[in-house]
Amino acid sequence: MKSTLRTVRLVLAEPLRISRSTMAARDAVWLTVEHDGLRGHGEAVTSVYHGLDTDTLLRLLGALDLSRFPGPESALEDLRTGRWPDGDQPPAVTAAVESALLDLAGKRAGVPVHRLLGAAAPPAAATARTIGITTPTRAAAQARRLAADGFAIIKVKAGTPDPEDDVERVRVIRDAAPRARLLLDPNGAWSPAQAHALLPRFADLGVEAVEQPLAPGDPDALGALAERAPLPVIADEDAVDLADVHRLAGRVHGVNVKLAKCGGVHAALRIHDAIEGSGTALMLGCLTASTLGLAPAVHLADRARWADLDGHLLLAHDPWTGIGGTDGVVRANGRPGLGVEEVAAREDVA
């Protein structure tokens, strides 16, 4: 097997503001693995929060030696069992490599990735669509448009210096999209006292669940909040890997699993199995990325209680296609591998 790398710029349709930052664009590194005339693809995106810039991703992905394997199947087996790659790799790098290998293995077998993972039917899930921190007028307009487009779940970013701004934004979104299920995400911006005071007010506005209301680093505090909260509490930044999830299972109502955060599809499946029966449900989340970056998680979507797989929908131009989502539902398909195509490549063929 041989591999190649490409770097692209992913520009958002509009800047996304959350409690700790505002993002207008990010870089993505595309990994292509080729074997016997077939190609598999994966994507890793830069992240200031996770300390990954373009040069780091290129260096780490370029250092992985795939030529040692006779095919993607043996590489996947070594990846699943922890025999490869050698040394510690950021989870985003492992997830991108696994994506390319799964895509290639599925194409070689003539089956979609979800079949490789044990699901007979193509998974589909209603996905949340994120509204960032913005003015009430813009938030209401976005909510009306999303509801008209078919989105049944809206995720509202929170964590402004004045919590009353968050309350007002949720209030106008609720009025603009009265049938939508609402999720709230302060990205760790609140103190325990603020969370205890605010969560009943958001519950009264019909918020279904809240992600990571407290600053990460104190899972005991998050568990204590969840025990008393009037709505489900989902851990995100506090639930990075399997060890974190073991500490939180049964103490919070959900864990947000992002493949770039935990290390890929098989790491996510281990987390799913670890929390089964514990009272803690799975949420599948994402970073802002292209359809290529989102596709592996979509092949797991039937295993999640909540799906927040809208990263590709935030882009001004998505360079890949194949998982849908513009109508509020992401779907895997029956094509071999990940089932995605590069838009430019498809147009060139046409």
mmCIF file of C-alpha atoms in Angstrom:
data_model
loop_
_atom_site.group_PDB
_atom_site.id
_atom_site.type_symbol
_atom_site.label_atom_id
_atom_site.label_comp_id
_atom_site.label_asym_id
_atom_site.label_seq_id
_atom_site.Cartn_x
_atom_site.Cartn_y
_atom_site.Cartn_z
ATOM 1 C CA MET A 1 0.000 0.000 0.000
ATOM 2 C CA LYS A 2 1.110 3.537 -0.670
ATOM 3 C CA SER A 3 -0.276 6.791 0.672
ATOM 4 C CA THR A 4 -0.477 10.422 -0.406
ATOM 5 C CA LEU A 5 -1.469 13.600 1.430
ATOM 6 C CA ARG A 6 -3.266 16.778 0.370
ATOM 7 C CA THR A 7 -4.071 19.918 2.330
ATOM 8 C CA VAL A 8 -7.237 21.944 1.731
ATOM 9 C CA ARG A 9 -8.843 24.974 3.340
ATOM 10 C CA LEU A 10 -12.371 24.523 4.681
ATOM 11 C CA VAL A 11 -14.145 27.869 4.939
ATOM 12 C CA LEU A 12 -17.330 28.188 6.996
ATOM 13 C CA ALA A 13 -20.411 29.759 5.485
ATOM 14 C CA GLU A 14 -20.295 32.172 8.431
ATOM 15 C CA PRO A 15 -18.036 32.381 11.493
ATOM 16 C CA LEU A 16 -19.078 30.109 14.351
ATOM 17 C CA ARG A 17 -18.747 31.636 17.802
ATOM 18 C CA ILE A 18 -18.649 29.460 20.912
ATOM 19 C CA SER A 19 -17.803 30.372 24.503
ATOM 20 C CA ARG A 20 -14.039 30.086 24.081
ATOM 21 C CA SER A 21 -13.409 31.093 20.448
ATOM 22 C CA THR A 22 -14.726 32.080 17.031
ATOM 23 C CA MET A 23 -13.835 30.046 13.946
ATOM 24 C CA ALA A 24 -14.148 31.118 10.311
ATOM 25 C CA ALA A 25 -12.064 28.393 8.637
ATOM 26 C CA ARG A 26 -9.776 25.483 9.311
ATOM 27 C CA ASP A 27 -7.363 23.332 7.308
ATOM 28 C CA ALA A 28 -7.920 19.687 6.517
ATOM 29 C CA VAL A 29 -5.367 17.055 5.547
ATOM 30 C CA TRP A 30 -6.656 14.319 3.257
ATOM 31 C CA LEU A 31 -4.986 10.919 3.387
ATOM 32 C CA THR A 32 -5.384 8.632 0.364
ATOM 33 C CA VAL A 33 -4.281 5.000 0.623
ATOM 34 C CA GLU A 34 -3.956 3.067 -2.646
ATOM 35 C CA HIS A 35 -3.738 -0.694 -3.169
ATOM 36 C CA ASP A 36 -4.405 -2.839 -6.241
ATOM 37 C CA GLY A 37 -5.938 0.058 -8.124
ATOM 38 C CA LEU A 38 -8.399 1.067 -5.401
ATOM 39 C CA ARG A 39 -8.223 4.104 -3.126
ATOM 40 C CA GLY A 40 -9.425 4.778 0.396
ATOM 41 C CA HIS A 41 -9.700 8.230 1.919
ATOM 42 C CA GLY A 42 -9.586 9.819 5.364
ATOM 43 C CA GLU A 43 -9.513 13.347 6.753
ATOM 44 C CA ALA A 44 -7.902 15.019 9.752
ATOM 45 C CA VAL A 45 -8.660 18.665 10.542
ATOM 46 C CA THR A 46 -6.591 21.185 12.423
ATOM 47 C CA SER A 47 -7.646 22.087 15.960
ATOM 48 C CA VAL A 48 -6.289 24.800 18.197
ATOM 49 C CA TYR A 49 -8.018 23.183 21.195
ATOM 50 C CA HIS A 50 -6.300 19.842 20.544
ATOM 51 C CA GLY A 51 -2.972 21.437 19.563
ATOM 52 C CA LEU A 52 -2.958 20.170 15.977
ATOM 53 C CA ASP A 53 -1.813 22.434 13.173
ATOM 54 C CA THR A 54 -1.326 21.570 9.515
ATOM 55 C CA ASP A 55 2.413 20.924 9.769
ATOM 56 C CA THR A 56 1.914 18.554 12.702
ATOM 57 C CA LEU A 57 -0.774 16.571 10.891
ATOM 58 C CA LEU A 58 1.317 16.335 7.729
ATOM 59 C CA ARG A 59 4.358 15.190 9.693
ATOM 60 C CA LEU A 60 2.509 12.549 11.693
ATOM 61 C CA LEU A 61 0.453 11.194 8.816
ATOM 62 C CA GLY A 62 3.488 11.185 6.532
ATOM 63 C CA ALA A 63 5.552 9.208 9.028
ATOM 64 C CA LEU A 64 3.162 6.251 9.125
ATOM 65 C CA ASP A 65 4.546 3.321 7.127
ATOM 66 C CA LEU A 66 1.702 1.532 5.356
ATOM 67 C CA SER A 67 4.005 -0.342 2.983
ATOM 68 C CA ARG A 68 4.667 -2.908 5.699
ATOM 69 C CA PHE A 69 1.122 -4.269 5.325
ATOM 70 C CA PRO A 70 -0.060 -6.557 2.514
ATOM 71 C CA GLY A 71 -3.456 -4.838 2.511
ATOM 72 C CA PRO A 72 -5.855 -2.658 4.502
ATOM 73 C CA GLU A 73 -7.345 -5.617 6.336
ATOM 74 C CA SER A 74 -4.103 -6.501 8.124
ATOM 75 C CA ALA A 75 -3.433 -2.831 8.907
ATOM 76 C CA LEU A 76 -6.907 -2.492 10.426
ATOM 77 C CA GLU A 77 -6.361 -5.590 12.525
ATOM 78 C CA ASP A 78 -3.091 -4.222 13.911
ATOM 79 C CA LEU A 79 -4.759 -0.860 14.534
ATOM 80 C CA ARG A 80 -7.701 -2.469 16.369
ATOM 81 C CA THR A 81 -5.429 -4.527 18.593
ATOM 82 C CA GLY A 82 -3.045 -1.688 19.386
ATOM 83 C CA ARG A 83 -0.032 -3.209 17.610
ATOM 84 C CA TRP A 84 0.159 -0.252 15.227
ATOM 85 C CA PRO A 85 0.942 2.596 14.868
ATOM 86 C CA ASP A 86 4.073 2.582 16.968
ATOM 87 C CA GLY A 87 4.196 5.167 19.760
ATOM 88 C CA ASP A 88 1.543 7.605 20.852
ATOM 89 C CA GLN A 89 -0.394 9.255 18.063
ATOM 90 C CA PRO A 90 -3.042 11.950 18.440
ATOM 91 C CA PRO A 91 -6.510 10.393 18.181
ATOM 92 C CA ALA A 92 -7.308 12.544 15.127
ATOM 93 C CA VAL A 93 -4.402 10.982 13.230
ATOM 94 C CA THR A 94 -5.453 7.447 14.138
ATOM 95 C CA ALA A 95 -9.047 8.216 13.159
ATOM 96 C CA ALA A 96 -8.011 9.547 9.734
ATOM 97 C CA VAL A 97 -5.835 6.525 9.001
ATOM 98 C CA GLU A 98 -8.576 4.151 10.125
ATOM 99 C CA SER A 99 -11.072 5.980 7.892
ATOM 100 C CA ALA A 100 -8.893 5.525 4.812
ATOM 101 C CA LEU A 101 -8.293 1.871 5.616
ATOM 102 C CA LEU A 102 -11.997 1.175 6.210
ATOM 103 C CA ASP A 103 -12.890 2.946 2.979
ATOM 104 C CA LEU A 104 -10.347 0.871 1.071
ATOM 105 C CA ALA A 105 -11.284 -2.408 2.785
ATOM 106 C CA GLY A 106 -14.953 -1.830 2.018
ATOM 107 C CA LYS A 107 -14.209 -1.147 -1.636
ATOM 108 C CA ARG A 108 -12.085 -4.297 -1.852
ATOM 109 C CA ALA A 109 -14.896 -6.357 -0.317
ATOM 110 C CA GLY A 110 -17.592 -4.582 -2.334
ATOM 111 C CA VAL A 111 -19.554 -3.613 0.803
ATOM 112 C CA PRO A 112 -20.213 -0.357 2.694
ATOM 113 C CA VAL A 113 -18.345 0.351 5.915
ATOM 114 C CA HIS A 114 -21.419 -0.196 8.086
ATOM 115 C CA ARG A 115 -21.533 -3.785 6.824
ATOM 116 C CA LEU A 116 -17.918 -4.233 7.906
ATOM 117 C CA LEU A 117 -19.003 -2.985 11.336
ATOM 118 C CA GLY A 118 -21.917 -5.420 11.636
ATOM 119 C CA ALA A 119 -24.919 -3.299 10.572
ATOM 120 C CA ALA A 120 -27.059 -4.730 7.794
ATOM 121 C CA ALA A 121 -29.011 -1.606 6.822
ATOM 122 C CA PRO A 122 -27.486 1.802 6.042
ATOM 123 C CA PRO A 123 -27.691 3.897 9.243
ATOM 124 C CA ALA A 124 -29.607 7.168 9.209
ATOM 125 C CA ALA A 125 -30.124 9.688 11.995
ATOM 126 C CA ALA A 126 -31.689 13.070 12.574
ATOM 127 C CA THR A 127 -28.762 15.367 13.212
ATOM 128 C CA ALA A 128 -28.618 18.456 15.345
ATOM 129 C CA ARG A 129 -27.769 21.690 13.549
ATOM 130 C CA THR A 130 -25.713 24.209 15.478
ATOM 131 C CA ILE A 131 -26.568 27.854 16.043
ATOM 132 C CA GLY A 132 -23.570 29.706 17.412
ATOM 133 C CA ILE A 133 -23.485 32.596 19.837
ATOM 134 C CA THR A 134 -25.143 35.420 17.933
ATOM 135 C CA THR A 135 -27.828 38.075 18.305
ATOM 136 C CA PRO A 136 -31.387 37.039 19.147
ATOM 137 C CA THR A 137 -32.593 38.349 15.797
ATOM 138 C CA ARG A 138 -30.099 36.254 13.821
ATOM 139 C CA ALA A 139 -30.676 33.222 16.039
ATOM 140 C CA ALA A 140 -34.441 33.387 15.476
ATOM 141 C CA ALA A 141 -33.991 33.739 11.721
ATOM 142 C CA GLN A 142 -31.622 30.775 11.616
ATOM 143 C CA ALA A 143 -34.004 28.656 13.701
ATOM 144 C CA ARG A 144 -36.943 29.414 11.402
ATOM 145 C CA ARG A 145 -34.884 28.522 8.353
ATOM 146 C CA LEU A 146 -33.644 25.277 9.883
ATOM 147 C CA ALA A 147 -37.135 24.235 10.917
ATOM 148 C CA ALA A 148 -38.398 24.948 7.404
ATOM 149 C CA ASP A 149 -35.580 22.830 5.963
ATOM 150 C CA GLY A 150 -36.616 19.858 8.108
ATOM 151 C CA PHE A 151 -34.222 19.979 11.051
ATOM 152 C CA ALA A 152 -35.889 18.450 14.097
ATOM 153 C CA ILE A 153 -32.940 19.094 16.466
ATOM 154 C CA ILE A 154 -31.225 22.438 17.046
ATOM 155 C CA LYS A 155 -28.086 22.772 19.127
ATOM 156 C CA VAL A 156 -27.584 26.189 20.726
ATOM 157 C CA LYS A 157 -24.145 27.391 21.758
ATOM 158 C CA ALA A 158 -24.019 29.191 25.106
ATOM 159 C CA GLY A 159 -21.503 30.598 27.575
ATOM 160 C CA THR A 160 -21.567 34.352 27.034
ATOM 161 C CA PRO A 161 -20.280 36.610 29.824
ATOM 162 C CA ASP A 162 -23.889 37.516 30.655
ATOM 163 C CA PRO A 163 -25.943 34.305 30.993
ATOM 164 C CA GLU A 164 -29.108 36.291 30.344
ATOM 165 C CA ASP A 165 -27.944 36.568 26.737
ATOM 166 C CA ASP A 166 -27.984 32.772 26.512
ATOM 167 C CA VAL A 167 -31.441 32.562 28.070
ATOM 168 C CA GLU A 168 -32.824 35.116 25.618
ATOM 169 C CA ARG A 169 -31.244 33.361 22.631
ATOM 170 C CA VAL A 170 -32.773 30.034 23.621
ATOM 171 C CA ARG A 171 -36.116 31.736 24.236
ATOM 172 C CA VAL A 172 -36.285 33.233 20.733
ATOM 173 C CA ILE A 173 -35.118 29.986 19.132
ATOM 174 C CA ARG A 174 -37.846 28.116 21.007
ATOM 175 C CA ASP A 175 -40.431 30.630 19.750
ATOM 176 C CA ALA A 176 -39.111 30.458 16.181
ATOM 177 C CA ALA A 177 -38.955 26.642 16.065
ATOM 178 C CA PRO A 178 -41.526 25.445 18.615
ATOM 179 C CA ARG A 179 -41.444 21.793 17.497
ATOM 180 C CA ALA A 180 -37.659 21.434 17.468
ATOM 181 C CA ARG A 181 -35.762 19.456 20.071
ATOM 182 C CA LEU A 182 -33.192 21.772 21.672
ATOM 183 C CA LEU A 183 -29.715 20.894 22.893
ATOM 184 C CA LEU A 184 -27.531 23.393 24.763
ATOM 185 C CA ASP A 185 -23.729 23.571 24.727
ATOM 186 C CA PRO A 186 -21.819 26.088 26.890
ATOM 187 C CA ASN A 187 -18.471 24.350 26.103
ATOM 188 C CA GLY A 188 -17.493 24.332 29.785
ATOM 189 C CA ALA A 189 -18.163 28.014 30.412
ATOM 190 C CA TRP A 190 -20.180 27.816 33.651
ATOM 191 C CA SER A 191 -19.261 27.441 37.279
ATOM 192 C CA PRO A 192 -21.202 24.857 39.314
ATOM 193 C CA ALA A 193 -23.209 27.656 40.942
ATOM 194 C CA GLN A 194 -24.135 29.129 37.566
ATOM 195 C CA ALA A 195 -25.118 25.730 36.214
ATOM 196 C CA HIS A 196 -27.355 24.960 39.193
ATOM 197 C CA ALA A 197 -29.070 28.333 38.790
ATOM 198 C CA LEU A 198 -29.411 28.254 35.003
ATOM 199 C CA LEU A 199 -30.358 24.674 34.169
ATOM 200 C CA PRO A 200 -33.892 24.872 35.651
ATOM 201 C CA ARG A 201 -34.553 27.942 33.507
ATOM 202 C CA PHE A 202 -33.394 26.168 30.361
ATOM 203 C CA ALA A 203 -35.418 23.093 31.296
ATOM 204 C CA ASP A 204 -38.490 25.339 31.526
ATOM 205 C CA LEU A 205 -37.741 26.513 27.969
ATOM 206 C CA GLY A 206 -37.818 22.923 26.764
ATOM 207 C CA VAL A 207 -34.104 22.242 26.408
ATOM 208 C CA GLU A 208 -33.693 18.472 26.107
ATOM 209 C CA ALA A 209 -30.083 18.117 27.302
ATOM 210 C CA VAL A 210 -26.958 20.147 28.042
ATOM 211 C CA GLU A 211 -23.400 19.342 26.958
ATOM 212 C CA GLN A 212 -20.406 20.004 29.190
ATOM 213 C CA PRO A 213 -21.804 22.868 31.272
ATOM 214 C CA LEU A 214 -18.742 22.896 33.572
ATOM 215 C CA ALA A 215 -15.083 23.447 32.764
ATOM 216 C CA PRO A 216 -13.395 20.122 31.981
ATOM 217 C CA GLY A 217 -11.031 18.565 34.473
ATOM 218 C CA ASP A 218 -13.390 17.779 37.362
ATOM 219 C CA PRO A 219 -15.551 14.788 36.419
ATOM 220 C CA ASP A 220 -16.734 14.470 40.017
ATOM 221 C CA ALA A 221 -18.268 17.934 39.824
ATOM 222 C CA LEU A 222 -19.907 17.077 36.505
ATOM 223 C CA GLY A 223 -21.321 13.871 37.988
ATOM 224 C CA ALA A 224 -22.631 15.729 41.029
ATOM 225 C CA LEU A 225 -24.328 18.272 38.780
ATOM 226 C CA ALA A 226 -25.895 15.531 36.663
ATOM 227 C CA GLU A 227 -27.318 13.893 39.786
ATOM 228 C CA ARG A 228 -29.314 17.033 40.625
ATOM 229 C CA ALA A 229 -29.893 18.556 37.185
ATOM 230 C CA PRO A 230 -33.469 18.909 35.866
ATOM 231 C CA LEU A 231 -32.345 17.785 32.392
ATOM 232 C CA PRO A 232 -29.785 15.300 31.054
ATOM 233 C CA VAL A 233 -26.111 16.258 31.303
ATOM 234 C CA ILE A 234 -23.776 15.069 28.533
ATOM 235 C CA ALA A 235 -20.002 15.016 29.013
ATOM 236 C CA ASP A 236 -17.931 16.218 26.057
ATOM 237 C CA GLU A 237 -14.548 17.743 26.859
ATOM 238 C CA ASP A 238 -14.431 15.555 29.990
ATOM 239 C CA ALA A 239 -15.029 12.398 27.909
ATOM 240 C CA VAL A 240 -12.009 12.127 25.652
ATOM 241 C CA ASP A 241 -11.170 8.427 25.726
ATOM 242 C CA LEU A 242 -12.281 5.082 27.126
ATOM 243 C CA ALA A 243 -10.676 5.699 30.528
ATOM 244 C CA ASP A 244 -12.618 8.964 30.881
ATOM 245 C CA VAL A 245 -15.840 7.247 29.913
ATOM 246 C CA HIS A 246 -15.299 4.486 32.469
ATOM 247 C CA ARG A 247 -15.042 7.190 35.162
ATOM 248 C CA LEU A 248 -18.259 8.842 33.988
ATOM 249 C CA ALA A 249 -20.435 5.843 33.075
ATOM 250 C CA GLY A 250 -23.567 5.825 35.198
ATOM 251 C CA ARG A 251 -22.796 9.285 36.600
ATOM 252 C CA VAL A 252 -23.785 11.441 33.598
ATOM 253 C CA HIS A 253 -26.647 10.943 31.193
ATOM 254 C CA GLY A 254 -24.548 10.897 28.045
ATOM 255 C CA VAL A 255 -21.064 11.109 26.577
ATOM 256 C CA ASN A 256 -20.291 12.962 23.364
ATOM 257 C CA VAL A 257 -17.993 10.771 21.288
ATOM 258 C CA LYS A 258 -16.109 12.451 18.448
ATOM 259 C CA LEU A 259 -13.970 10.126 16.335
ATOM 260 C CA ALA A 260 -11.176 12.700 16.134
ATOM 261 C CA LYS A 261 -11.241 12.923 19.920
ATOM 262 C CA CYS A 262 -11.379 9.227 20.848
ATOM 263 C CA GLY A 263 -9.329 7.715 18.010
ATOM 264 C CA GLY A 264 -11.777 6.485 15.403
ATOM 265 C CA VAL A 265 -14.602 4.071 14.724
ATOM 266 C CA HIS A 266 -13.353 1.107 16.705
ATOM 267 C CA ALA A 267 -12.499 3.287 19.704
ATOM 268 C CA ALA A 268 -16.042 4.653 19.549
ATOM 269 C CA LEU A 269 -17.448 1.128 19.435
ATOM 270 C CA ARG A 270 -15.460 0.220 22.545
ATOM 271 C CA ILE A 271 -16.966 3.244 24.298
ATOM 272 C CA HIS A 272 -20.447 2.227 23.135
ATOM 273 C CA ASP A 273 -19.960 -1.236 24.591
ATOM 274 C CA ALA A 274 -18.513 0.151 27.838
ATOM 275 C CA ILE A 275 -21.544 2.330 28.612
ATOM 276 C CA GLU A 276 -24.221 -0.113 27.500
ATOM 277 C CA GLY A 277 -26.614 -0.731 30.379
ATOM 278 C CA SER A 278 -24.979 1.910 32.596
ATOM 279 C CA GLY A 279 -27.664 4.562 32.167
ATOM 280 C CA THR A 280 -25.250 6.702 30.143
ATOM 281 C CA ALA A 281 -26.200 7.102 26.484
ATOM 282 C CA LEU A 282 -24.034 7.716 23.433
ATOM 283 C CA MET A 283 -23.961 10.998 21.558
ATOM 284 C CA LEU A 284 -22.045 11.099 18.284
ATOM 285 C CA GLY A 285 -20.462 14.484 17.704
ATOM 286 C CA CYS A 286 -17.981 15.972 15.274
ATOM 287 C CA LEU A 287 -15.598 18.763 14.499
ATOM 288 C CA THR A 288 -16.260 21.144 11.641
ATOM 289 C CA ALA A 289 -15.050 19.051 8.710
ATOM 290 C CA SER A 290 -16.039 17.905 5.245
ATOM 291 C CA THR A 291 -18.355 15.032 4.362
ATOM 292 C CA LEU A 292 -15.215 12.864 4.174
ATOM 293 C CA GLY A 293 -14.430 13.631 7.808
ATOM 294 C CA LEU A 294 -18.028 13.045 8.935
ATOM 295 C CA ALA A 295 -18.716 9.851 6.979
ATOM 296 C CA PRO A 296 -17.160 7.284 9.369
ATOM 297 C CA ALA A 297 -19.370 8.522 12.220
ATOM 298 C CA VAL A 298 -22.474 8.356 10.024
ATOM 299 C CA HIS A 299 -21.819 4.631 9.583
ATOM 300 C CA LEU A 300 -22.234 4.383 13.398
ATOM 301 C CA ALA A 301 -25.259 6.668 13.658
ATOM 302 C CA ASP A 302 -27.738 3.916 14.514
ATOM 303 C CA ARG A 303 -25.894 3.300 17.788
ATOM 304 C CA ALA A 304 -26.392 6.817 19.206
ATOM 305 C CA ARG A 305 -29.219 8.411 21.176
ATOM 306 C CA TRP A 306 -28.169 11.873 19.946
ATOM 307 C CA ALA A 307 -26.433 12.677 16.658
ATOM 308 C CA ASP A 308 -24.639 15.987 16.204
ATOM 309 C CA LEU A 309 -23.120 15.380 12.790
ATOM 310 C CA ASP A 310 -23.485 18.729 11.080
ATOM 311 C CA GLY A 311 -19.841 19.775 10.638
ATOM 312 C CA HIS A 312 -20.035 19.525 6.848
ATOM 313 C CA LEU A 313 -23.233 21.586 6.809
ATOM 314 C CA LEU A 314 -21.407 24.576 8.306
ATOM 315 C CA LEU A 315 -19.099 24.917 5.303
ATOM 316 C CA ALA A 316 -19.438 27.421 2.478
ATOM 317 C CA HIS A 317 -18.418 24.611 0.112
ATOM 318 C CA ASP A 318 -18.246 20.944 1.024
ATOM 319 C CA PRO A 319 -15.675 19.305 -1.269
ATOM 320 C CA TRP A 320 -17.170 15.827 -0.733
ATOM 321 C CA THR A 321 -20.669 14.414 -1.002
ATOM 322 C CA GLY A 322 -22.443 11.226 0.044
ATOM 323 C CA ILE A 323 -24.030 11.558 3.511
ATOM 324 C CA GLY A 324 -26.723 14.181 2.939
ATOM 325 C CA GLY A 325 -27.899 16.185 5.919
ATOM 326 C CA THR A 326 -29.369 19.304 4.327
ATOM 327 C CA ASP A 327 -32.858 18.063 5.216
ATOM 328 C CA GLY A 328 -31.896 17.352 8.821
ATOM 329 C CA VAL A 329 -31.020 13.673 8.360
ATOM 330 C CA VAL A 330 -27.569 12.178 7.700
ATOM 331 C CA ARG A 331 -27.534 8.831 5.914
ATOM 332 C CA ALA A 332 -25.003 6.216 4.983
ATOM 333 C CA ASN A 333 -25.605 4.584 1.617
ATOM 334 C CA GLY A 334 -25.081 1.203 0.039
ATOM 335 C CA ARG A 335 -21.992 2.040 -2.009
ATOM 336 C CA PRO A 336 -18.756 0.230 -1.126
ATOM 337 C CA GLY A 337 -16.503 1.824 1.447
ATOM 338 C CA LEU A 338 -17.501 5.111 3.025
ATOM 339 C CA GLY A 339 -19.797 5.858 0.084
ATOM 340 C CA VAL A 340 -18.443 9.372 -0.436
ATOM 341 C CA GLU A 341 -17.119 11.103 -3.531
ATOM 342 C CA GLU A 342 -14.978 14.149 -4.041
ATOM 343 C CA VAL A 343 -17.156 16.749 -5.737
ATOM 344 C CA ALA A 344 -14.507 17.953 -8.174
ATOM 345 C CA ALA A 345 -13.615 14.400 -9.099
ATOM 346 C CA ARG A 346 -17.241 13.508 -9.740
ATOM 347 C CA GLU A 347 -17.748 16.614 -11.874
ATOM 348 C CA ASP A 348 -14.605 15.820 -13.883
ATOM 349 C CA VAL A 349 -16.006 12.391 -14.705
ATOM 350 C CA ALA A 350 -19.304 13.917 -15.793
#
